[in-house]
């Protein structure tokens, strides 16, 4: 029961932060709230026994994401145009929530030891981590050994994303902008 | 109904997920959309991590005691990968926002649609003029 209280209060806090982030119009505050959201989410991950995920979420989700967002805000306007409630999206969100809620009733109960997920490959990973690999942290041995190709794929995705960011923001793909600027400068000089 | 009471954590996470979903589809500001996407994404992570939780279990770090119950490490690994990939895609999203602002001077999508439609109308007029002169 105490688990319910801790989880429910953490998720309520997350909901509060999310609603505030949705309602505020100053984007600086919105971005900082999104960082706070990641930090509270990391706390929830600790409560759910996922300590490695909590580390990553706190470092990457709350840290690097916020830095990226702040860097963006230094280049774009930091104020949002006011909006009223959009009814079609609100209806869509409610309908999706309803469908997900119906689907979730088919899942095994929260924390159930006999759920299928706990009786497939997970026991072998826990046993093998000590015997085959010799690392006490099972998450590390699964990440780096049993499912090492997933991690390789992950690094490929990060590399691709880095190339995409360089292509989008790098100088090679946007000569027009500079030409326009220099042309304008030239006109100004001529006019002066 | 007893099975419904066992799934409370999932229902709470779904409520959170839908706030992020609403922010993505209802808000016109692109930075707000990205923040909504982050909230949506993190809620999905919570759903997965909830599935790996075992009652009275502990974090999947071996204690040496054969009686210990461990949380399922597999969703943790998947979500570790997903968090890092999520930040990589977020970086691309922000880069595109900066680029859109440089080209159009706005990051509100309703203003952007108007400008693009006006540009398209100009282009089609130009095309008509060219074909007539030819």
mmCIF file of C-alpha atoms in Angstrom, chain A:
data_model
loop_
_atom_site.group_PDB
_atom_site.id
_atom_site.type_symbol
_atom_site.label_atom_id
_atom_site.label_comp_id
_atom_site.label_asym_id
_atom_site.label_seq_id
_atom_site.Cartn_x
_atom_site.Cartn_y
_atom_site.Cartn_z
ATOM 1 C CA UNK A 1 0.000 0.000 0.000
ATOM 2 C CA UNK A 2 2.888 2.361 0.770
ATOM 3 C CA UNK A 3 4.104 1.626 -2.745
ATOM 4 C CA UNK A 4 0.788 2.896 -4.055
ATOM 5 C CA UNK A 5 1.056 6.116 -2.012
ATOM 6 C CA UNK A 6 4.631 6.871 -3.139
ATOM 7 C CA UNK A 7 3.926 6.098 -6.800
ATOM 8 C CA UNK A 8 0.615 7.943 -6.842
ATOM 9 C CA UNK A 9 2.077 11.073 -5.224
ATOM 10 C CA UNK A 10 5.084 11.073 -7.588
ATOM 11 C CA UNK A 11 2.860 10.637 -10.639
ATOM 12 C CA UNK A 12 0.508 13.361 -9.337
ATOM 13 C CA UNK A 13 3.501 15.684 -9.037
ATOM 14 C CA UNK A 14 4.496 14.758 -12.598
ATOM 15 C CA UNK A 15 0.947 15.479 -13.787
ATOM 16 C CA UNK A 16 1.017 18.869 -12.067
ATOM 17 C CA UNK A 17 4.345 19.745 -13.735
ATOM 18 C CA UNK A 18 3.058 18.561 -17.124
ATOM 19 C CA UNK A 19 -0.144 20.637 -16.856
ATOM 20 C CA UNK A 20 1.861 23.725 -15.823
ATOM 21 C CA UNK A 21 4.229 23.185 -18.761
ATOM 22 C CA UNK A 22 1.188 22.949 -21.044
ATOM 23 C CA UNK A 23 -0.434 26.139 -19.720
ATOM 24 C CA UNK A 24 2.513 28.549 -19.351
ATOM 25 C CA UNK A 25 3.368 30.780 -22.309
ATOM 26 C CA UNK A 26 6.914 31.745 -21.358
ATOM 27 C CA UNK A 27 8.974 29.043 -23.015
ATOM 28 C CA UNK A 28 11.932 29.452 -20.635
ATOM 29 C CA UNK A 29 9.673 28.342 -17.763
ATOM 30 C CA UNK A 30 8.252 25.542 -19.911
ATOM 31 C CA UNK A 31 11.734 24.193 -20.671
ATOM 32 C CA UNK A 32 12.786 24.340 -17.012
ATOM 33 C CA UNK A 33 9.562 22.524 -16.036
ATOM 34 C CA UNK A 34 10.396 19.852 -18.596
ATOM 35 C CA UNK A 35 13.773 19.419 -16.867
ATOM 36 C CA UNK A 36 12.000 19.153 -13.489
ATOM 37 C CA UNK A 37 9.661 16.574 -15.042
ATOM 38 C CA UNK A 38 12.640 14.412 -16.037
ATOM 39 C CA UNK A 39 14.144 14.718 -12.551
ATOM 40 C CA UNK A 40 10.919 13.619 -10.803
ATOM 41 C CA UNK A 41 10.584 10.844 -13.393
ATOM 42 C CA UNK A 42 14.092 9.690 -12.395
ATOM 43 C CA UNK A 43 12.891 9.511 -8.768
ATOM 44 C CA UNK A 44 9.945 7.393 -9.883
ATOM 45 C CA UNK A 45 12.348 5.065 -11.716
ATOM 46 C CA UNK A 46 14.305 4.571 -8.475
ATOM 47 C CA UNK A 47 11.055 3.661 -6.693
ATOM 48 C CA UNK A 48 10.311 1.186 -9.511
ATOM 49 C CA UNK A 49 13.744 -0.506 -8.946
ATOM 50 C CA UNK A 50 15.217 0.750 -12.220
ATOM 51 C CA UNK A 51 18.312 2.501 -10.865
ATOM 52 C CA UNK A 52 20.292 2.485 -14.121
ATOM 53 C CA UNK A 53 17.367 4.048 -15.973
ATOM 54 C CA UNK A 54 17.109 6.681 -13.227
ATOM 55 C CA UNK A 55 20.799 7.609 -13.691
ATOM 56 C CA UNK A 56 20.372 7.949 -17.427
ATOM 57 C CA UNK A 57 17.121 9.892 -17.175
ATOM 58 C CA UNK A 58 18.627 12.349 -14.675
ATOM 59 C CA UNK A 59 21.809 12.862 -16.701
ATOM 60 C CA UNK A 60 20.477 12.727 -20.241
ATOM 61 C CA UNK A 61 16.787 13.604 -19.864
ATOM 62 C CA UNK A 62 17.098 16.376 -17.300
ATOM 63 C CA UNK A 63 20.615 17.520 -18.254
ATOM 64 C CA UNK A 64 21.370 17.282 -21.954
ATOM 65 C CA UNK A 65 17.750 17.753 -23.106
ATOM 66 C CA UNK A 66 17.422 20.965 -21.085
ATOM 67 C CA UNK A 67 20.716 22.285 -22.455
ATOM 68 C CA UNK A 68 19.577 21.575 -26.033
ATOM 69 C CA UNK A 69 16.244 23.305 -25.378
ATOM 70 C CA UNK A 70 17.904 26.339 -23.783
ATOM 71 C CA UNK A 71 20.343 26.588 -26.687
ATOM 72 C CA UNK A 72 17.352 26.591 -29.041
ATOM 73 C CA UNK A 73 15.568 29.255 -26.974
ATOM 74 C CA UNK A 74 18.593 31.537 -27.286
ATOM 75 C CA UNK A 75 17.977 31.597 -31.060
ATOM 76 C CA UNK A 76 14.152 31.603 -31.333
ATOM 77 C CA UNK A 77 11.507 33.790 -29.612
ATOM 78 C CA UNK A 78 10.951 32.699 -26.000
ATOM 79 C CA UNK A 79 7.265 33.608 -25.844
ATOM 80 C CA UNK A 80 4.370 31.475 -27.092
ATOM 81 C CA UNK A 81 1.330 32.931 -28.823
ATOM 82 C CA UNK A 82 -1.674 32.468 -26.480
ATOM 83 C CA UNK A 83 -3.991 29.614 -27.450
ATOM 84 C CA UNK A 84 -7.454 28.576 -26.337
ATOM 85 C CA UNK A 85 -8.382 24.960 -25.632
ATOM 86 C CA UNK A 86 -8.489 23.005 -28.893
ATOM 87 C CA UNK A 87 -11.476 20.692 -28.736
ATOM 88 C CA UNK A 88 -10.672 18.230 -31.509
ATOM 89 C CA UNK A 89 -7.209 17.359 -30.093
ATOM 90 C CA UNK A 90 -8.675 17.200 -26.561
ATOM 91 C CA UNK A 91 -11.310 14.766 -27.809
ATOM 92 C CA UNK A 92 -8.644 12.725 -29.626
ATOM 93 C CA UNK A 93 -6.509 12.567 -26.474
ATOM 94 C CA UNK A 94 -9.503 11.458 -24.379
ATOM 95 C CA UNK A 95 -10.461 8.804 -26.929
ATOM 96 C CA UNK A 96 -6.871 7.500 -27.030
ATOM 97 C CA UNK A 97 -6.755 7.450 -23.223
ATOM 98 C CA UNK A 98 -9.970 5.428 -23.158
ATOM 99 C CA UNK A 99 -8.657 2.908 -25.698
ATOM 100 C CA UNK A 100 -5.344 2.558 -23.839
ATOM 101 C CA UNK A 101 -7.186 2.112 -20.529
ATOM 102 C CA UNK A 102 -9.266 -0.693 -22.038
ATOM 103 C CA UNK A 103 -6.124 -2.307 -23.480
ATOM 104 C CA UNK A 104 -4.248 -2.034 -20.171
ATOM 105 C CA UNK A 105 -6.909 -4.097 -18.357
ATOM 106 C CA UNK A 106 -5.518 -7.102 -20.270
ATOM 107 C CA UNK A 107 -2.050 -6.661 -18.744
ATOM 108 C CA UNK A 108 -1.007 -8.724 -15.717
ATOM 109 C CA UNK A 109 -1.361 -6.925 -12.380
ATOM 110 C CA UNK A 110 1.345 -4.398 -11.433
ATOM 111 C CA UNK A 111 4.224 -6.113 -9.597
ATOM 112 C CA UNK A 112 2.949 -9.647 -10.267
ATOM 113 C CA UNK A 113 5.833 -12.167 -9.944
ATOM 114 C CA UNK A 114 4.099 -14.694 -12.202
ATOM 115 C CA UNK A 115 3.602 -12.283 -15.126
ATOM 116 C CA UNK A 116 4.855 -13.770 -18.455
ATOM 117 C CA UNK A 117 7.540 -11.059 -18.755
ATOM 118 C CA UNK A 118 9.314 -12.381 -15.634
ATOM 119 C CA UNK A 119 9.315 -16.018 -16.782
ATOM 120 C CA UNK A 120 10.747 -15.747 -20.293
ATOM 121 C CA UNK A 121 14.439 -14.872 -20.740
ATOM 122 C CA UNK A 122 14.873 -12.633 -17.686
ATOM 123 C CA UNK A 123 15.672 -15.451 -15.196
ATOM 124 C CA UNK A 124 18.364 -16.756 -17.570
ATOM 125 C CA UNK A 125 19.922 -13.295 -17.823
ATOM 126 C CA UNK A 126 19.977 -12.961 -14.023
ATOM 127 C CA UNK A 127 21.511 -16.423 -13.624
ATOM 128 C CA UNK A 128 23.943 -16.019 -16.512
ATOM 129 C CA UNK A 129 25.138 -12.587 -15.431
ATOM 130 C CA UNK A 130 26.874 -14.159 -12.437
ATOM 131 C CA UNK A 131 27.976 -17.402 -14.138
ATOM 132 C CA UNK A 132 28.852 -16.404 -17.728
ATOM 133 C CA UNK A 133 29.857 -12.797 -17.452
ATOM 134 C CA UNK A 134 30.667 -12.228 -13.802
ATOM 135 C CA UNK A 135 29.185 -8.748 -13.456
ATOM 136 C CA UNK A 136 26.815 -8.186 -10.521
ATOM 137 C CA UNK A 137 24.852 -5.485 -12.355
ATOM 138 C CA UNK A 138 22.513 -7.465 -14.623
ATOM 139 C CA UNK A 139 21.479 -4.401 -16.635
ATOM 140 C CA UNK A 140 25.100 -3.795 -17.649
ATOM 141 C CA UNK A 141 25.678 -7.381 -18.739
ATOM 142 C CA UNK A 142 22.454 -7.445 -20.790
ATOM 143 C CA UNK A 143 23.235 -4.063 -22.338
ATOM 144 C CA UNK A 144 26.826 -4.810 -23.279
ATOM 145 C CA UNK A 145 26.707 -8.543 -23.914
ATOM 146 C CA UNK A 146 23.393 -10.350 -24.328
ATOM 147 C CA UNK A 147 21.819 -7.520 -26.306
ATOM 148 C CA UNK A 148 25.035 -5.856 -27.473
ATOM 149 C CA UNK A 149 23.716 -5.462 -31.022
ATOM 150 C CA UNK A 150 20.910 -3.258 -29.686
ATOM 151 C CA UNK A 151 23.508 -0.988 -28.158
ATOM 152 C CA UNK A 152 25.442 -0.961 -31.427
ATOM 153 C CA UNK A 153 22.207 0.058 -33.177
ATOM 154 C CA UNK A 154 21.729 2.785 -30.604
ATOM 155 C CA UNK A 155 25.140 4.268 -31.313
ATOM 156 C CA UNK A 156 24.369 4.154 -35.052
ATOM 157 C CA UNK A 157 21.189 6.156 -34.370
ATOM 158 C CA UNK A 158 23.113 8.744 -32.342
ATOM 159 C CA UNK A 159 25.707 9.021 -35.114
ATOM 160 C CA UNK A 160 22.935 9.499 -37.686
ATOM 161 C CA UNK A 161 21.294 12.152 -35.513
ATOM 162 C CA UNK A 162 24.609 13.978 -35.149
ATOM 163 C CA UNK A 163 25.066 13.968 -38.939
ATOM 164 C CA UNK A 164 21.484 15.207 -39.373
ATOM 165 C CA UNK A 165 22.021 18.094 -36.934
ATOM 166 C CA UNK A 166 25.283 19.047 -38.671
ATOM 167 C CA UNK A 167 23.600 18.951 -42.090
ATOM 168 C CA UNK A 168 20.625 21.016 -40.920
ATOM 169 C CA UNK A 169 22.619 23.643 -39.020
ATOM 170 C CA UNK A 170 25.980 23.447 -40.790
ATOM 171 C CA UNK A 171 27.035 26.018 -43.366
ATOM 172 C CA UNK A 172 26.955 23.812 -46.479
ATOM 173 C CA UNK A 173 23.193 23.509 -46.861
ATOM 174 C CA UNK A 174 22.206 27.136 -46.354
ATOM 175 C CA UNK A 175 24.080 29.501 -48.613
ATOM 176 C CA UNK A 176 20.874 31.419 -49.549
ATOM 177 C CA UNK A 177 20.475 33.003 -46.166
ATOM 178 C CA UNK A 178 24.005 34.435 -46.242
ATOM 179 C CA UNK A 179 23.606 35.698 -49.779
ATOM 180 C CA UNK A 180 20.415 37.503 -48.833
ATOM 181 C CA UNK A 181 22.124 39.031 -45.818
ATOM 182 C CA UNK A 182 25.218 40.112 -47.724
ATOM 183 C CA UNK A 183 23.085 41.446 -50.555
ATOM 184 C CA UNK A 184 21.077 43.505 -48.086
ATOM 185 C CA UNK A 185 24.291 44.795 -46.542
ATOM 186 C CA UNK A 186 25.574 45.703 -49.946
ATOM 187 C CA UNK A 187 22.358 47.580 -50.748
ATOM 188 C CA UNK A 188 22.613 49.430 -47.461
ATOM 189 C CA UNK A 189 26.169 50.441 -48.308
ATOM 190 C CA UNK A 190 25.129 51.606 -51.744
ATOM 191 C CA UNK A 191 22.257 53.558 -50.275
ATOM 192 C CA UNK A 192 24.538 55.104 -47.631
#
